Amino acid sequence: MKHYVGTSLILALAVVFTGCGKKESAPRSERDPAPVEASVQGQADDDATVLTIWWAQWDPAVGLQELGDDYEKKTGIKVEVRQIPWGKYQEQVFLEFGNKQTSFDIVVGDSQWLGKGATEGLYVDLTQWLPTVTDIDKIHPQARKYLCEYPAGSGKFFAAPCETDAIGFAYRKDWFEAEKEREAFKAKYDRELAVPETWDEFVQVAEFFTRPDEQRYGCVLLTGRSYDALVMGFQQVMWSFGGSWGDADTHQVDGHVNSSASAEALDFFKSLLEYTPQGGGNIDYDRILESYKDTQSAAMLMTYFAFFPAIEGSDVGANSGYFAMPSKDGKRGVSLGGQGFSISAKTSPQQQAVAKKFIAWFLERETQEKWITKPGGFTAHTDVLASEAFRSATRYNAAFADSLDDMQDFWNVPQYNELLSIAMSHLGAALDDDTVTAKQALDRIAEEHTEVLQDAGLL
Amino acid sequence: MATGQQSSDGLMKWGLVAPALLLLIGLNIFPLAYNIRLSFTKATLTQAPADHEAVGGRNYARIFKADESNRYAAALRTTARFVLMAVSIELLLGYLLALSLKPRFPGKSVVLLVFLIPMMLSPAVMALFWNLIYDEEFGVLNQALRFVGFASVPGWKTDTAVKFYTILMIDVWMWTPFMMLISMAALNAIPDYIYEAAEIDRARRWTVFRRITLPMSAPLLILAALLRTTDALKQFDYVMAITGPNDPATETLSTLMYQVMFRNFKVGLGSAYAIVVLVIVIAVATLFIRYLDRLREQEHAL
């Protein structure tokens, strides 16, 4: 009998301890599980044969894997780009950072993650190293400021540019060029139908093409609520109207985000929903593409340039053109997108050294010239951006290159997600609920952002 | 004096109970105790346990703060409204369906099967399907409404006054069959001889329903309501698919907890949220169970 009792206890203990054991990271048989150090002194370990990069699941990650394959041929170091669905990406990366050691050596992270990565010791400080492998002045200043530095503009690097992205517009070139449409537009607005350069022109074009009876609409804008689409869509209008999220140096919010310019911008942004299909007040990144390329109902589409290869490959690709964000009184604001390479501080010094070698190779001009041939492979290298080879490589590259000077970013302090969530909530209420005025919504954002920033000791 | 046999029996009992006990401690009690500890800290998702900064009752003070910006209070109100409406409507519709399907008729099994299909499907997948159905311009629902002549169709996902009901309708569609199933089991458990006695007494149909059918099916209905209440309190899938987590009109406790824990990385505050939800669930379950016990006592007294 005692034999059975003993066996039961052993089995139970085995079940409990295997079930409750701490989550292990992915097998790293080819890695050196040496203790973690934030700074890297060592050189690449000759035995290190695999470099693991985590990125979101999309076309540019496929392009990076292709470059990684070239790198393997050259160095013998295998590069594995693990693609994680966008909806889970941030969550999985930061859950992984909760472990003592990460499964990845490099994470291609959002610009907003920089504050958290830098201040919580998750990212390796690249300040000393980056200028030794690339000419810092050849990184586009806005990409350098928002994609690589924390705090922005401080000269302290925690990332190197990987995919530099911005928001722009795709439009139905065939509709714009149709003789009948051009004549009707000229008769109505007394000017030629052309790609809008200002927000006032944008309204006219959007109004002109809005014909619900024909299932045609003027535009589709980023307004979705599942992550950050609404904030990314709205802030560009806010910046061009003279508003801002706050003072980047003092973190003062009140008087900035709820200024009259910001309120005017929100009212304007809401007014644009008249020219979208019904439900246009809540459209995310995936649905907005469908609206344009599958149902073919919108004249102009706002989204990141990295999604434009999907349009090129669709039925409307040949009939599409692209343009940069319109301006207001000469002022233009463009939401920054894309991600930078950050090296995990929770991987071995040997792996960190291998990661650095790969990044240095990626930043070489020759590699950048290959990178721009990949779908969504946008560069921050100023010489490559200015080259005719880049501008003419795709039909949207010129508009992309023209957008970079006006790129700005949302907060990238460690509390960015809380700030984002508050902004999403109140901007959404302003769009959906006619009893909530723009000023009321922005006042609430100012109040709650202030509270978060004060709580974090930033204000 | 304990004999060798008694000692062996004692060990046997412990041996049999030990696996379940260890699983309970490892999977329930330890995580709960750890969660309570976390709720008094400022822990974030990426911090090591040793770095968790204690903040006393600050997280709880934030939850109970009487403030317009208190999202937890707003989410609690939305969740309570959702639970109350969803469970009431599903219980009522389910019970009515069960009553109407009680008599035998040809094709009854097929009708039952069709009714039960929604509850057999995955809620997360159904939420995504409903998201397409509710698409305001190209979704099936609004296309159908336009086809039958409605000039203006609802803004299922963007109208503040409608969004909550959009999500409620999915829950009702999905879980009314569950209430129907339990109601049918409850109705079938009532012995026929009671109805025969009532027939001999020439009791009216309403009296039979009020005095026999309803009270005798009540215990199982209460149980069904309890199960659905605890389930509806966790509403997550439909809100995430239809409006996303940051919509004040539809934000529930679960979506708020997800936002706070996994997107804002505030594990300490999220843990405090979870503890308050746990207390609420225990309180609601206790109320239901006490009511159920009272019904049983009344039944025994008869």
Tab-separated table of C-alpha atoms in Angstrom, chain A residues 79-303:
chain	number	residue	atom	x	y	z
A	79	VAL	CA	19.679	34.891	-39.770
A	80	GLU	CA	16.217	33.874	-38.654
A	81	VAL	CA	13.531	36.541	-38.921
A	82	ARG	CA	10.612	35.370	-36.832
A	83	GLN	CA	7.403	37.045	-37.936
A	84	ILE	CA	4.737	37.617	-35.286
A	85	PRO	CA	1.209	38.739	-36.205
A	86	TRP	CA	0.798	42.482	-35.653
A	87	GLY	CA	-2.007	42.036	-33.126
A	88	LYS	CA	0.246	40.017	-30.803
A	89	TYR	CA	3.609	41.576	-31.607
A	90	GLN	CA	4.006	44.142	-28.850
A	91	GLU	CA	2.550	41.833	-26.212
A	92	GLN	CA	4.850	38.954	-27.134
A	93	VAL	CA	7.953	41.102	-27.259
A	94	PHE	CA	7.407	42.572	-23.812
A	95	LEU	CA	6.339	39.260	-22.306
A	96	GLU	CA	9.621	37.915	-23.651
A	97	PHE	CA	11.504	40.802	-22.038
A	98	GLY	CA	9.954	39.644	-18.758
A	99	ASN	CA	12.207	36.549	-18.940
A	100	LYS	CA	15.810	36.489	-17.777
A	101	GLN	CA	16.908	35.861	-21.336
A	102	THR	CA	15.120	36.701	-24.580
A	103	SER	CA	14.699	34.291	-27.475
A	104	PHE	CA	15.636	37.072	-29.865
A	105	ASP	CA	18.888	38.929	-30.250
A	106	ILE	CA	17.417	41.812	-32.220
A	107	VAL	CA	13.898	43.182	-32.037
A	108	VAL	CA	12.673	45.458	-34.786
A	109	GLY	CA	10.634	47.643	-32.469
A	110	ASP	CA	8.210	50.528	-32.796
A	111	SER	CA	9.589	53.993	-32.182
A	112	GLN	CA	7.269	54.325	-29.171
A	113	TRP	CA	8.973	51.386	-27.484
A	114	LEU	CA	12.290	53.238	-27.280
A	115	GLY	CA	11.514	54.952	-23.980
A	116	LYS	CA	10.624	51.723	-22.254
A	117	GLY	CA	13.502	49.815	-23.836
A	118	ALA	CA	16.023	52.508	-22.931
A	119	THR	CA	14.917	53.357	-19.395
A	120	GLU	CA	14.227	49.820	-18.220
A	121	GLY	CA	17.499	48.391	-19.484
A	122	LEU	CA	15.894	46.185	-22.136
A	123	TYR	CA	17.788	47.642	-25.095
A	124	VAL	CA	21.555	47.822	-25.458
A	125	ASP	CA	22.852	51.404	-25.522
A	126	LEU	CA	24.283	51.953	-29.022
A	127	THR	CA	25.415	55.549	-28.483
A	128	GLN	CA	29.152	54.842	-28.634
A	129	TRP	CA	28.961	52.082	-31.195
A	130	LEU	CA	26.557	53.318	-33.896
A	131	PRO	CA	28.695	56.265	-35.096
A	132	THR	CA	31.632	53.870	-35.538
A	133	VAL	CA	29.845	51.760	-38.145
A	134	THR	CA	27.825	54.310	-40.065
A	135	ASP	CA	27.887	57.998	-40.830
A	136	ILE	CA	25.246	59.346	-38.476
A	137	ASP	CA	24.754	62.369	-40.708
A	138	LYS	CA	23.651	60.042	-43.478
A	139	ILE	CA	20.638	58.902	-41.411
A	140	HIS	CA	17.690	61.152	-42.193
A	141	PRO	CA	17.419	63.579	-39.242
A	142	GLN	CA	13.763	62.822	-38.508
A	143	ALA	CA	14.330	59.063	-38.656
A	144	ARG	CA	17.394	59.446	-36.455
A	145	LYS	CA	15.508	61.563	-33.944
A	146	TYR	CA	12.378	59.445	-33.638
A	147	LEU	CA	13.445	55.939	-34.668
A	148	CYS	CA	16.878	55.764	-33.033
A	149	GLU	CA	17.254	58.229	-30.168
A	150	TYR	CA	15.861	58.348	-26.676
A	151	PRO	CA	14.996	60.942	-25.612
A	152	ALA	CA	14.288	62.143	-29.150
A	153	GLY	CA	17.047	64.508	-30.251
A	154	SER	CA	19.338	63.619	-27.328
A	155	GLY	CA	22.035	61.903	-29.388
A	156	LYS	CA	21.659	58.730	-27.302
A	157	PHE	CA	21.046	55.797	-29.607
A	158	PHE	CA	19.058	52.705	-28.659
A	159	ALA	CA	18.171	51.618	-32.187
A	160	ALA	CA	19.511	51.711	-35.707
A	161	PRO	CA	17.141	52.447	-38.600
A	162	CYS	CA	15.632	49.375	-40.244
A	163	GLU	CA	12.359	50.148	-41.963
A	164	THR	CA	11.634	53.859	-42.081
A	165	ASP	CA	8.007	54.491	-42.816
A	166	ALA	CA	5.530	57.346	-43.039
A	167	ILE	CA	1.846	57.812	-43.747
A	168	GLY	CA	0.810	58.942	-47.191
A	169	PHE	CA	-2.083	58.647	-49.603
A	170	ALA	CA	-2.917	56.338	-52.481
A	171	TYR	CA	-5.462	57.657	-54.965
A	172	ARG	CA	-7.470	56.465	-57.956
A	173	LYS	CA	-5.452	57.879	-60.807
A	174	ASP	CA	-7.974	56.624	-63.344
A	175	TRP	CA	-10.772	58.596	-61.656
A	176	PHE	CA	-8.612	61.711	-61.405
A	177	GLU	CA	-7.616	61.482	-65.085
A	178	ALA	CA	-11.064	60.742	-66.559
A	179	GLU	CA	-11.952	63.627	-68.869
A	180	LYS	CA	-15.573	63.714	-67.721
A	181	GLU	CA	-14.522	63.986	-64.078
A	182	ARG	CA	-11.979	66.693	-64.814
A	183	GLU	CA	-14.550	68.817	-66.614
A	184	ALA	CA	-17.148	68.359	-63.874
A	185	PHE	CA	-14.584	69.217	-61.182
A	186	LYS	CA	-13.444	72.356	-63.007
A	187	ALA	CA	-17.027	73.465	-63.489
A	188	LYS	CA	-17.747	73.022	-59.788
A	189	TYR	CA	-14.538	74.320	-58.135
A	190	ASP	CA	-13.050	76.475	-60.868
A	191	ARG	CA	-9.690	74.712	-60.785
A	192	GLU	CA	-8.094	71.609	-62.275
A	193	LEU	CA	-8.710	68.246	-60.652
A	194	ALA	CA	-5.327	67.341	-59.239
A	195	VAL	CA	-3.699	65.606	-56.320
A	196	PRO	CA	-4.495	67.768	-53.254
A	197	GLU	CA	-1.584	69.672	-51.787
A	198	THR	CA	-3.529	71.317	-48.970
A	199	TRP	CA	-6.251	70.078	-46.663
A	200	ASP	CA	-8.676	72.585	-48.221
A	201	GLU	CA	-8.047	71.049	-51.632
A	202	PHE	CA	-8.401	67.623	-50.083
A	203	VAL	CA	-11.906	68.461	-48.855
A	204	GLN	CA	-12.940	69.583	-52.337
A	205	VAL	CA	-11.666	66.417	-53.992
A	206	ALA	CA	-13.197	64.208	-51.296
A	207	GLU	CA	-16.531	65.998	-51.582
A	208	PHE	CA	-16.452	65.733	-55.363
A	209	PHE	CA	-15.995	61.982	-55.402
A	210	THR	CA	-18.508	61.240	-52.657
A	211	ARG	CA	-21.442	59.621	-54.467
A	212	PRO	CA	-23.125	57.071	-52.202
A	213	ASP	CA	-25.602	56.136	-54.954
A	214	GLU	CA	-22.664	54.897	-57.034
A	215	GLN	CA	-20.961	53.421	-53.948
A	216	ARG	CA	-18.141	55.891	-54.423
A	217	TYR	CA	-16.623	57.888	-51.595
A	218	GLY	CA	-14.042	60.611	-51.321
A	219	CYS	CA	-11.630	58.991	-48.920
A	220	VAL	CA	-10.896	56.401	-46.270
A	221	LEU	CA	-8.915	57.563	-43.265
A	222	LEU	CA	-7.141	55.802	-40.426
A	223	THR	CA	-9.697	55.828	-37.623
A	224	GLY	CA	-9.565	52.263	-36.221
A	225	ARG	CA	-9.536	51.604	-32.517
A	226	SER	CA	-7.871	48.231	-32.076
A	227	TYR	CA	-4.425	49.768	-31.521
A	228	ASP	CA	-3.250	53.190	-32.705
A	229	ALA	CA	-4.779	53.876	-36.141
A	230	LEU	CA	-7.008	56.756	-34.997
A	231	VAL	CA	-4.160	58.577	-33.247
A	232	MET	CA	-1.830	58.054	-36.221
A	233	GLY	CA	-4.483	59.337	-38.612
A	234	PHE	CA	-5.573	62.366	-36.569
A	235	GLN	CA	-2.231	63.674	-35.322
A	236	GLN	CA	-1.116	64.592	-38.846
A	237	VAL	CA	-4.049	66.958	-39.203
A	238	MET	CA	-3.378	68.281	-35.689
A	239	TRP	CA	0.263	69.059	-36.461
A	240	SER	CA	-0.563	70.763	-39.752
A	241	PHE	CA	-3.177	72.914	-37.988
A	242	GLY	CA	-0.534	73.975	-35.456
A	243	GLY	CA	-1.527	71.715	-32.564
A	244	SER	CA	0.637	69.170	-30.765
A	245	TRP	CA	0.491	66.454	-28.102
A	246	GLY	CA	2.621	68.553	-25.790
A	247	ASP	CA	6.025	70.065	-25.217
A	248	ALA	CA	8.566	67.305	-25.859
A	249	ASP	CA	11.136	68.881	-23.508
A	250	THR	CA	8.995	69.816	-20.504
A	251	HIS	CA	6.242	67.230	-21.105
A	252	GLN	CA	3.735	70.017	-20.545
A	253	VAL	CA	0.453	68.935	-22.109
A	254	ASP	CA	-2.175	71.432	-21.057
A	255	GLY	CA	-2.462	74.228	-23.597
A	256	HIS	CA	-0.970	72.091	-26.353
A	257	VAL	CA	-3.170	69.084	-26.982
A	258	ASN	CA	-6.272	71.056	-26.010
A	259	SER	CA	-5.300	74.271	-27.784
A	260	SER	CA	-7.757	75.915	-30.132
A	261	ALA	CA	-5.605	74.737	-33.069
A	262	SER	CA	-5.891	71.108	-31.904
A	263	ALA	CA	-9.633	71.467	-31.382
A	264	GLU	CA	-10.037	72.990	-34.842
A	265	ALA	CA	-8.044	70.075	-36.254
A	266	LEU	CA	-10.256	67.509	-34.532
A	267	ASP	CA	-13.400	69.222	-35.808
A	268	PHE	CA	-11.887	69.209	-39.294
A	269	PHE	CA	-10.870	65.553	-39.046
A	270	LYS	CA	-14.408	64.651	-37.949
A	271	SER	CA	-15.871	66.637	-40.839
A	272	LEU	CA	-13.856	64.474	-43.257
A	273	LEU	CA	-15.912	61.447	-42.181
A	274	GLU	CA	-18.746	62.842	-44.326
A	275	TYR	CA	-16.740	61.715	-47.330
A	276	THR	CA	-16.007	58.184	-46.125
A	277	PRO	CA	-18.184	55.088	-46.502
A	278	GLN	CA	-20.596	54.552	-43.604
A	279	GLY	CA	-18.544	53.225	-40.706
A	280	GLY	CA	-15.555	55.266	-41.860
A	281	GLY	CA	-15.181	56.531	-38.304
A	282	ASN	CA	-13.735	53.189	-37.202
A	283	ILE	CA	-11.526	51.641	-39.873
A	284	ASP	CA	-8.298	49.838	-39.051
A	285	TYR	CA	-5.222	49.139	-41.165
A	286	ASP	CA	-6.508	45.902	-42.737
A	287	ARG	CA	-10.053	47.080	-43.452
A	288	ILE	CA	-8.897	50.363	-44.951
A	289	LEU	CA	-6.915	48.487	-47.598
A	290	GLU	CA	-9.968	46.358	-48.423
A	291	SER	CA	-12.028	49.496	-48.809
A	292	TYR	CA	-9.652	50.752	-51.440
A	293	LYS	CA	-8.452	47.702	-53.337
A	294	ASP	CA	-11.259	45.136	-52.923
A	295	THR	CA	-14.494	47.099	-52.849
A	296	GLN	CA	-12.866	49.881	-54.899
A	297	SER	CA	-15.095	52.484	-53.380
A	298	ALA	CA	-12.665	55.194	-52.250
A	299	ALA	CA	-10.919	57.875	-54.260
A	300	MET	CA	-8.142	58.438	-51.689
A	301	LEU	CA	-6.688	56.128	-49.064
A	302	MET	CA	-4.618	57.139	-46.045
A	303	THR	CA	-2.167	54.562	-44.745
